[in-house]
Every structure is written in structure tokens, then in C-alpha cells.
PDB file of C-alpha atoms in Angstrom:
ATOM      1  CA  MET L   1       0.055  -0.113  -0.356  1.00  0.00           C
ATOM      2  CA  GLU L   2       1.325   3.212  -1.018  1.00  0.00           C
ATOM      3  CA  LYS L   3       2.247   6.010   1.648  1.00  0.00           C
ATOM      4  CA  LYS L   4       1.083   9.333   1.405  1.00  0.00           C
ATOM      5  CA  PRO L   5       3.017  11.747   1.697  1.00  0.00           C
ATOM      6  CA  GLN L   6       2.775  14.138   5.064  1.00  0.00           C
ATOM      7  CA  PHE L   7       1.986  17.446   5.160  1.00  0.00           C
ATOM      8  CA  SER L   8       2.748  19.367   8.844  1.00  0.00           C
ATOM      9  CA  GLY L   9       1.521  22.738   7.179  1.00  0.00           C
ATOM     10  CA  PRO L  10       2.853  26.206   4.791  1.00  0.00           C
ATOM     11  CA  ARG L  11       7.041  25.644   4.716  1.00  0.00           C
ATOM     12  CA  ARG L  12       8.905  29.262   5.740  1.00  0.00           C
ATOM     13  CA  PRO L  13      10.734  30.777   2.354  1.00  0.00           C
ATOM     14  CA  ALA L  14      14.803  29.621   3.803  1.00  0.00           C
ATOM     15  CA  GLY L  15      16.772  32.562   4.765  1.00  0.00           C
ATOM     16  CA  GLY L  16      15.233  33.283   7.613  1.00  0.00           C
ATOM     17  CA  SER L  17      13.397  35.866   8.405  1.00  0.00           C
ATOM     18  CA  ARG L  18      13.109  39.053   6.725  1.00  0.00           C
ATOM     19  CA  PRO L  19      14.853  42.196   7.546  1.00  0.00           C
ATOM     20  CA  ARG L  20      13.189  45.392   8.677  1.00  0.00           C
ATOM     21  CA  PRO L  21      12.672  48.150   6.698  1.00  0.00           C
ATOM     22  CA  GLY L  22      16.348  50.465   6.240  1.00  0.00           C
ATOM     23  CA  GLN L  23      18.282  47.204   8.163  1.00  0.00           C
ATOM     24  CA  ARG L  24      20.280  45.321   6.749  1.00  0.00           C
ATOM     25  CA  GLY L  25      20.065  41.276   6.705  1.00  0.00           C
ATOM     26  CA  ARG L  26      23.218  39.015   8.335  1.00  0.00           C
ATOM     27  CA  GLY L  27      23.674  37.387   5.487  1.00  0.00           C
ATOM     28  CA  GLY L  28      25.407  37.904   2.479  1.00  0.00           C
ATOM     29  CA  ASP L  29      29.432  39.172   1.881  1.00  0.00           C
ATOM     30  CA  ARG L  30      30.294  41.627   4.309  1.00  0.00           C
ATOM     31  CA  ARG L  31      34.224  42.302   3.717  1.00  0.00           C
ATOM     32  CA  ASN L  32      33.975  45.071   1.732  1.00  0.00           C
ATOM     33  CA  ASP L  33      31.442  47.014   4.546  1.00  0.00           C
ATOM     34  CA  PRO L  34      32.685  49.661   6.117  1.00  0.00           C
ATOM     35  CA  TYR L  35      31.007  49.488   9.132  1.00  0.00           C
ATOM     36  CA  ALA L  36      30.030  47.392  11.415  1.00  0.00           C
ATOM     37  CA  THR L  37      25.997  47.048  12.023  1.00  0.00           C
ATOM     38  CA  ASN L  38      23.338  45.666  14.017  1.00  0.00           C
ATOM     39  CA  GLU L  39      24.745  42.435  14.973  1.00  0.00           C
ATOM     40  CA  HIS L  40      27.302  42.548  13.825  1.00  0.00           C
ATOM     41  CA  ILE L  41      28.108  45.092  16.034  1.00  0.00           C
ATOM     42  CA  ARG L  42      30.683  43.130  19.205  1.00  0.00           C
ATOM     43  CA  ALA L  43      31.024  45.952  21.895  1.00  0.00           C
ATOM     44  CA  ARG L  44      29.164  45.091  25.053  1.00  0.00           C
ATOM     45  CA  GLU L  45      28.427  48.455  25.510  1.00  0.00           C
ATOM     46  CA  VAL L  46      27.989  51.915  23.554  1.00  0.00           C
ATOM     47  CA  ARG L  47      27.536  55.498  22.732  1.00  0.00           C
ATOM     48  CA  LEU L  48      23.903  56.443  21.179  1.00  0.00           C
ATOM     49  CA  VAL L  49      23.830  59.636  18.921  1.00  0.00           C
ATOM     50  CA  GLY L  50      20.837  60.169  16.337  1.00  0.00           C
ATOM     51  CA  ASP L  51      18.072  61.841  15.786  1.00  0.00           C
ATOM     52  CA  ASN L  52      15.351  61.348  18.295  1.00  0.00           C
ATOM     53  CA  VAL L  53      17.868  59.528  21.003  1.00  0.00           C
ATOM     54  CA  GLU L  54      18.822  60.292  23.760  1.00  0.00           C
ATOM     55  CA  GLN L  55      22.688  60.361  24.346  1.00  0.00           C
ATOM     56  CA  GLY L  56      24.574  58.285  25.983  1.00  0.00           C
ATOM     57  CA  VAL L  57      26.071  55.054  26.917  1.00  0.00           C
ATOM     58  CA  TYR L  58      23.939  51.709  26.243  1.00  0.00           C
ATOM     59  CA  PRO L  59      24.483  47.947  26.823  1.00  0.00           C
ATOM     60  CA  ILE L  60      24.501  47.038  23.114  1.00  0.00           C
ATOM     61  CA  ALA L  61      20.652  45.019  23.260  1.00  0.00           C
ATOM     62  CA  GLN L  62      19.231  48.540  24.676  1.00  0.00           C
ATOM     63  CA  ALA L  63      20.845  49.956  22.270  1.00  0.00           C
ATOM     64  CA  LEU L  64      19.774  47.573  19.134  1.00  0.00           C
ATOM     65  CA  LYS L  65      16.092  47.674  20.516  1.00  0.00           C
ATOM     66  CA  ILE L  66      16.159  51.835  20.357  1.00  0.00           C
ATOM     67  CA  ALA L  67      17.082  51.342  16.970  1.00  0.00           C
ATOM     68  CA  GLU L  68      14.386  48.343  16.331  1.00  0.00           C
ATOM     69  CA  ARG L  69      11.964  50.492  17.554  1.00  0.00           C
ATOM     70  CA  GLN L  70      12.258  52.571  14.964  1.00  0.00           C
ATOM     71  CA  GLN L  71      12.288  50.947  12.520  1.00  0.00           C
ATOM     72  CA  LEU L  72      16.214  52.058  11.705  1.00  0.00           C
ATOM     73  CA  ASP L  73      19.840  50.882  11.918  1.00  0.00           C
ATOM     74  CA  LEU L  74      22.487  50.958  14.594  1.00  0.00           C
ATOM     75  CA  VAL L  75      25.725  52.167  13.072  1.00  0.00           C
ATOM     76  CA  GLU L  76      28.819  52.002  14.294  1.00  0.00           C
ATOM     77  CA  ILE L  77      30.876  54.487  13.837  1.00  0.00           C
ATOM     78  CA  SER L  78      33.266  55.285  16.204  1.00  0.00           C
ATOM     79  CA  PRO L  79      35.169  51.859  16.840  1.00  0.00           C
ATOM     80  CA  THR L  80      37.968  52.938  17.979  1.00  0.00           C
ATOM     81  CA  ALA L  81      36.176  54.950  20.819  1.00  0.00           C
ATOM     82  CA  GLU L  82      35.906  53.963  24.610  1.00  0.00           C
ATOM     83  CA  PRO L  83      33.287  52.892  24.310  1.00  0.00           C
ATOM     84  CA  PRO L  84      32.140  52.778  20.678  1.00  0.00           C
ATOM     85  CA  VAL L  85      29.863  55.647  19.357  1.00  0.00           C
ATOM     86  CA  CYS L  86      26.911  54.284  17.038  1.00  0.00           C
ATOM     87  CA  ARG L  87      24.117  56.515  15.291  1.00  0.00           C
ATOM     88  CA  VAL L  88      20.507  55.092  14.967  1.00  0.00           C
ATOM     89  CA  ILE L  89      20.102  55.699  11.359  1.00  0.00           C
ATOM     90  CA  ASP L  90      18.659  54.512   7.952  1.00  0.00           C
ATOM     91  CA  TYR L  91      22.529  52.422   6.935  1.00  0.00           C
ATOM     92  CA  GLN L  92      21.098  52.871   2.868  1.00  0.00           C
ATOM     93  CA  LYS L  93      21.004  56.914   3.346  1.00  0.00           C
ATOM     94  CA  PHE L  94      23.995  57.004   5.700  1.00  0.00           C
ATOM     95  CA  LEU L  95      25.833  55.427   3.541  1.00  0.00           C
ATOM     96  CA  TYR L  96      24.572  58.125   0.684  1.00  0.00           C
ATOM     97  CA  GLN L  97      25.263  60.912   2.792  1.00  0.00           C
ATOM     98  CA  GLN L  98      29.098  59.941   3.230  1.00  0.00           C
ATOM     99  CA  LYS L  99      29.637  59.142  -0.809  1.00  0.00           C
ATOM    100  CA  LYS L 100      27.924  62.178  -0.793  1.00  0.00           C
ATOM    101  CA  ARG L 101      30.254  64.344   1.519  1.00  0.00           C
ATOM    102  CA  GLN L 102      33.773  62.319  -0.103  1.00  0.00           C
ATOM    103  CA  LYS L 103      32.510  64.457  -3.801  1.00  0.00           C
ATOM    104  CA  GLU L 104      31.839  67.443  -1.957  1.00  0.00           C
ATOM    105  CA  GLN L 105      35.533  67.628  -0.206  1.00  0.00           C
ATOM    106  CA  LYS L 106      37.462  65.724  -3.830  1.00  0.00           C
ATOM    107  CA  GLN L 107      35.898  68.597  -5.624  1.00  0.00           C
ATOM    108  CA  LYS L 108      37.039  70.971  -3.052  1.00  0.00           C
ATOM    109  CA  ALA L 109      39.994  70.002  -2.745  1.00  0.00           C
ATOM    110  CA  ALA L 110      42.535  72.284  -4.810  1.00  0.00           C
ATOM    111  CA  LYS L 111      45.299  70.262  -7.652  1.00  0.00           C
ATOM    112  CA  VAL L 112      48.453  70.870  -6.729  1.00  0.00           C
ATOM    113  CA  VAL L 113      50.883  71.652  -9.633  1.00  0.00           C
ATOM    114  CA  VAL L 114      53.978  70.703  -9.444  1.00  0.00           C
ATOM    115  CA  LYS L 115      56.570  72.298 -12.036  1.00  0.00           C
ATOM    116  CA  GLU L 116      59.957  70.918 -12.429  1.00  0.00           C
ATOM    117  CA  ILE L 117      63.256  72.798 -13.006  1.00  0.00           C
ATOM    118  CA  ARG L 118      66.331  71.255 -14.434  1.00  0.00           C
ATOM    119  CA  PHE L 119      69.978  72.086 -13.447  1.00  0.00           C
ATOM    120  CA  GLY L 120      73.464  70.094 -14.589  1.00  0.00           C
ATOM    121  CA  PRO L 121      76.132  70.193 -11.724  1.00  0.00           C
ATOM    122  CA  GLN L 122      77.721  72.947 -12.732  1.00  0.00           C
ATOM    123  CA  THR L 123      75.170  75.552 -13.630  1.00  0.00           C
ATOM    124  CA  ASP L 124      76.658  78.884 -14.214  1.00  0.00           C
ATOM    125  CA  ASP L 125      75.245  81.887 -12.334  1.00  0.00           C
ATOM    126  CA  HIS L 126      73.879  83.281 -15.502  1.00  0.00           C
ATOM    127  CA  ASP L 127      71.860  80.164 -16.173  1.00  0.00           C
ATOM    128  CA  TYR L 128      70.934  79.409 -11.811  1.00  0.00           C
ATOM    129  CA  ASN L 129      69.533  83.232 -11.806  1.00  0.00           C
ATOM    130  CA  PHE L 130      67.166  82.277 -14.709  1.00  0.00           C
ATOM    131  CA  LYS L 131      65.588  79.325 -13.608  1.00  0.00           C
ATOM    132  CA  LEU L 132      65.258  81.820  -9.804  1.00  0.00           C
ATOM    133  CA  LYS L 133      63.301  83.668 -11.671  1.00  0.00           C
ATOM    134  CA  HIS L 134      61.086  81.157 -12.982  1.00  0.00           C
ATOM    135  CA  ALA L 135      60.743  79.289  -9.781  1.00  0.00           C
ATOM    136  CA  GLN L 136      59.427  82.571  -7.244  1.00  0.00           C
ATOM    137  CA  GLY L 137      56.958  82.541 -10.398  1.00  0.00           C
ATOM    138  CA  PHE L 138      55.630  78.693 -10.062  1.00  0.00           C
ATOM    139  CA  LEU L 139      55.965  79.327  -6.161  1.00  0.00           C
ATOM    140  CA  ARG L 140      54.043  82.921  -6.074  1.00  0.00           C
ATOM    141  CA  GLU L 141      50.959  81.190  -8.828  1.00  0.00           C
ATOM    142  CA  GLY L 142      50.715  78.745  -5.693  1.00  0.00           C
ATOM    143  CA  SER L 143      52.574  75.183  -7.886  1.00  0.00           C
ATOM    144  CA  LYS L 144      55.058  73.732  -6.236  1.00  0.00           C
ATOM    145  CA  VAL L 145      58.777  73.607  -7.802  1.00  0.00           C
ATOM    146  CA  LYS L 146      60.923  70.024  -7.888  1.00  0.00           C
ATOM    147  CA  ALA L 147      63.886  71.406  -8.708  1.00  0.00           C
ATOM    148  CA  TYR L 148      67.058  68.353  -9.814  1.00  0.00           C
ATOM    149  CA  VAL L 149      70.524  68.154 -10.830  1.00  0.00           C
ATOM    150  CA  PHE L 150      70.916  65.451 -13.304  1.00  0.00           C
ATOM    151  CA  PHE L 151      74.000  63.753 -13.672  1.00  0.00           C
ATOM    152  CA  ARG L 152      74.950  62.571 -16.953  1.00  0.00           C
ATOM    153  CA  GLY L 153      78.014  59.783 -16.725  1.00  0.00           C
ATOM    154  CA  ARG L 154      80.943  60.414 -14.396  1.00  0.00           C
ATOM    155  CA  SER L 155      79.758  63.904 -13.355  1.00  0.00           C
ATOM    156  CA  ILE L 156      78.360  61.796 -11.081  1.00  0.00           C
ATOM    157  CA  LEU L 157      81.728  62.641  -9.044  1.00  0.00           C
ATOM    158  CA  PHE L 158      80.350  66.016  -8.512  1.00  0.00           C
ATOM    159  CA  LYS L 159      76.797  65.070  -6.018  1.00  0.00           C
ATOM    160  CA  GLU L 160      78.588  66.745  -3.373  1.00  0.00           C
ATOM    161  CA  GLN L 161      78.268  69.873  -5.655  1.00  0.00           C
ATOM    162  CA  GLY L 162      74.481  68.904  -6.660  1.00  0.00           C
ATOM    163  CA  GLU L 163      73.254  69.197  -3.624  1.00  0.00           C
ATOM    164  CA  VAL L 164      75.171  72.290  -2.745  1.00  0.00           C
ATOM    165  CA  LEU L 165      73.842  74.287  -5.459  1.00  0.00           C
ATOM    166  CA  LEU L 166      70.106  72.854  -4.528  1.00  0.00           C
ATOM    167  CA  LEU L 167      70.629  73.849  -1.198  1.00  0.00           C
ATOM    168  CA  ARG L 168      71.709  77.853  -2.314  1.00  0.00           C
ATOM    169  CA  PHE L 169      68.858  77.691  -4.251  1.00  0.00           C
ATOM    170  CA  ALA L 170      66.349  76.581  -1.123  1.00  0.00           C
ATOM    171  CA  ASN L 171      68.171  79.316   0.785  1.00  0.00           C
ATOM    172  CA  ASP L 172      67.135  82.024  -2.216  1.00  0.00           C
ATOM    173  CA  LEU L 173      63.460  80.718  -2.482  1.00  0.00           C
ATOM    174  CA  GLU L 174      62.734  81.002   1.657  1.00  0.00           C
ATOM    175  CA  GLU L 175      60.927  84.229   1.275  1.00  0.00           C
ATOM    176  CA  LEU L 176      58.306  82.325  -0.942  1.00  0.00           C
ATOM    177  CA  GLY L 177      58.495  78.730  -0.568  1.00  0.00           C
ATOM    178  CA  LYS L 178      59.945  76.368   2.213  1.00  0.00           C
ATOM    179  CA  VAL L 179      61.692  73.154   1.589  1.00  0.00           C
ATOM    180  CA  GLU L 180      59.156  70.038   2.080  1.00  0.00           C
ATOM    181  CA  MET L 181      61.977  67.338   0.798  1.00  0.00           C
ATOM    182  CA  MET L 182      65.889  67.522   1.489  1.00  0.00           C
ATOM    183  CA  PRO L 183      67.911  66.273  -1.224  1.00  0.00           C
ATOM    184  CA  VAL L 184      67.817  62.741  -2.643  1.00  0.00           C
ATOM    185  CA  LEU L 185      69.742  60.970  -4.885  1.00  0.00           C
ATOM    186  CA  GLU L 186      67.474  58.759  -7.029  1.00  0.00           C
ATOM    187  CA  GLY L 187      69.298  56.944 -10.004  1.00  0.00           C
ATOM    188  CA  LYS L 188      71.300  59.870 -11.966  1.00  0.00           C
ATOM    189  CA  ARG L 189      68.847  62.807 -10.592  1.00  0.00           C
ATOM    190  CA  MET L 190      69.017  64.849  -7.015  1.00  0.00           C
ATOM    191  CA  SER L 191      66.101  66.385  -6.024  1.00  0.00           C
ATOM    192  CA  ILE L 192      64.929  69.134  -3.760  1.00  0.00           C
ATOM    193  CA  MET L 193      60.519  70.012  -3.681  1.00  0.00           C
ATOM    194  CA  ILE L 194      59.816  73.316  -2.849  1.00  0.00           C
ATOM    195  CA  ALA L 195      56.317  74.085  -1.772  1.00  0.00           C
ATOM    196  CA  PRO L 196      54.731  77.399  -1.799  1.00  0.00           C
ATOM    197  CA  LEU L 197      53.988  79.648   1.530  1.00  0.00           C
ATOM    198  CA  LYS L 198      50.639  80.867   2.757  1.00  0.00           C
ATOM    199  CA  VAL L 199      51.146  85.091   2.855  1.00  0.00           C
ATOM    200  CA  ALA L 200      48.629  85.683   5.893  1.00  0.00           C
ATOM    201  CA  PRO L 201      46.249  89.004   3.950  1.00  0.00           C
ATOM    202  CA  LYS L 202      47.763  92.071   5.369  1.00  0.00           C
ATOM    203  CA  LYS L 203      45.358  93.905   7.718  1.00  0.00           C
ATOM    204  CA  GLU L 204      45.001  98.214   6.858  1.00  0.00           C
ATOM    205  CA  LYS L 205      46.383 100.199   9.816  1.00  0.00           C
ATOM    206  CA  PRO L 206      44.060 101.933  10.766  1.00  0.00           C
ATOM    207  CA  ALA L 207      44.796 106.527  10.644  1.00  0.00           C
ATOM    208  CA  ASP L 208      46.346 108.111  12.504  1.00  0.00           C
ATOM    209  CA  LYS L 209      43.616 109.831  15.202  1.00  0.00           C
ATOM    210  CA  PRO L 210      45.212 113.265  16.877  1.00  0.00           C
ATOM    211  CA  ARG L 211      45.987 113.060  20.540  1.00  0.00           C
ATOM    212  CA  GLY L 212      43.892 114.687  23.437  1.00  0.00           C
ATOM    213  CA  ASP L 213      46.472 115.639  24.827  1.00  0.00           C
ATOM    214  CA  GLU L 214      47.792 117.136  21.833  1.00  0.00           C
ATOM    215  CA  LYS L 215      44.699 119.790  20.979  1.00  0.00           C
ATOM    216  CA  ALA L 216      44.630 120.473  24.535  1.00  0.00           C
ATOM    217  CA  ALA L 217      48.112 121.886  24.536  1.00  0.00           C
ATOM    218  CA  ALA L 218      47.376 124.450  21.531  1.00  0.00           C
ATOM    219  CA  PRO L 219      44.539 126.520  23.335  1.00  0.00           C
ATOM    220  CA  ALA L 220      47.311 126.559  26.225  1.00  0.00           C
ATOM    221  CA  GLY L 221      49.822 128.068  24.351  1.00  0.00           C
ATOM    222  CA  GLU L 222      47.616 130.220  22.759  1.00  0.00           C
ATOM    223  CA  ASP L 223      46.610 131.334  26.091  1.00  0.00           C
ATOM    224  CA  ALA L 224      50.188 131.888  27.417  1.00  0.00           C
ATOM    225  CA  GLU L 225      50.833 134.210  24.118  1.00  0.00           C
ATOM    226  CA  LYS L 226      47.757 136.059  25.103  1.00  0.00           C
ATOM    227  CA  LYS L 227      48.596 136.898  28.291  1.00  0.00           C
ATOM    228  CA  GLU L 228      52.193 137.961  27.459  1.00  0.00           C
ATOM    229  CA  VAL L 229      51.157 140.648  24.740  1.00  0.00           C
ATOM    230  CA  SER L 230      48.972 142.118  27.194  1.00  0.00           C
ATOM    231  CA  GLU L 231      51.594 142.015  30.010  1.00  0.00           C
ATOM    232  CA  GLU L 232      53.952 144.279  27.345  1.00  0.00           C
ATOM    233  CA  SER L 233      50.813 146.466  26.594  1.00  0.00           C
TER     234      SER L 233
END
């Protein structure tokens, strides 16, 4: 006699319960996830921040319940703090805000321009002064200057002269730039890096006002002259 299959009721879909709105499930590949969230936070207690949250230190279980009541995520934003700082927020919204902020910072960051100036180990004064003027112009416009001495063949024997030349160059530019990298020999090149100085805007001096005692001195002198005239008369 054939046995009929027995059904114990409707089956649940594999993978467990469905994550709450705004929350991430426990599974999935989290290797590239920049922040620990919800049950993946390992601290026993956390400092809670966020909107509509009473800030303070909470046990992790209580912090998770607070986030769950608001149907939001618990995101560990500062794992190295004591205790770690967590924010109650929609995790996807949080990631979007972080990416937007990073994009804005990149756009605001000025691109650094590096101008190169080449010397020989036995550069004469005329050539040196010509290149010094170019470097001064580069620094004034906000560019960095990378000066280097190139040694050909046996001229590497004059590497000490090259170092002296670069240090002299940096010294002549000290009013416009500061040395970021001292002379370094790399292969047949010895180079130095000079960055422009940030010049503070000049403050306008207030106009000199006549002092009170000077004003008072004038009438006193006039009175003295009048007195002498009256005595003579």
C-alpha cells in the first residue's frame, strides 16, 4: 500500500526572517562593508547618538532595541572610541550621505601643480638666476617646485656640488617657499621639493588720530601768548 506524503503545514522561505525596513540582514558578503551594523557590532556597550535618541551609554542589547523601535539601523561610526560611538540611522541613507560628503571634499580640494626645474652639476650664475626667477613665479602662483640636478656619465662625481646647488636654490626661495623634501639622490637625479608659503592677508592700519593731549596743548599755548601780549601792553 502506498504511503501518502504528510504535510505539517506551510513552509517558511529559506533564509530566515525578512529584515526590517532600512536594516541589513545578517547574511551576505560584508567584507567590503566599511561599518559594522546591528548584530555585527561586537561591543558590550555603546555611546548612542542620532535624531530622536537620548544620547548616552547603553548596553548593546538596549541600543539595538532603540534602533528597532524606530525601524532604523544601529551603525558603529567610531569603533576606536571608548565606548564605541553608534548612530541610529537608516544605513543606506548614511552611506549615501558619506559618499556625497566625500565627493564634495574632492571637488573642493585644489589640485597641486608641480613644476620641474632642471640643473646641471656645474650650472653657471646666469643660467641659475634665470631659473630662479622662473621658480619664484611658480611659487607665487601657488605651484610646487621640484628642482633637480641631472648627472650625466662621470659627472656623478660632482654630487656634492649638486647638493650645494639645490640647498642654495632653496635658501634663495625661502621668502616664497618652504622645503618639503631635502635633496635626495635617486639614480642619476638629485632632487628637492619646495612648496609655496601661505601668505596671510595684510591688515589695514587704522588712520592715526590726533591725541587728546596734543589738542589740549594748542589752546594752552595760545593763552600763554595772549597773556604775554597783555603784560607788554
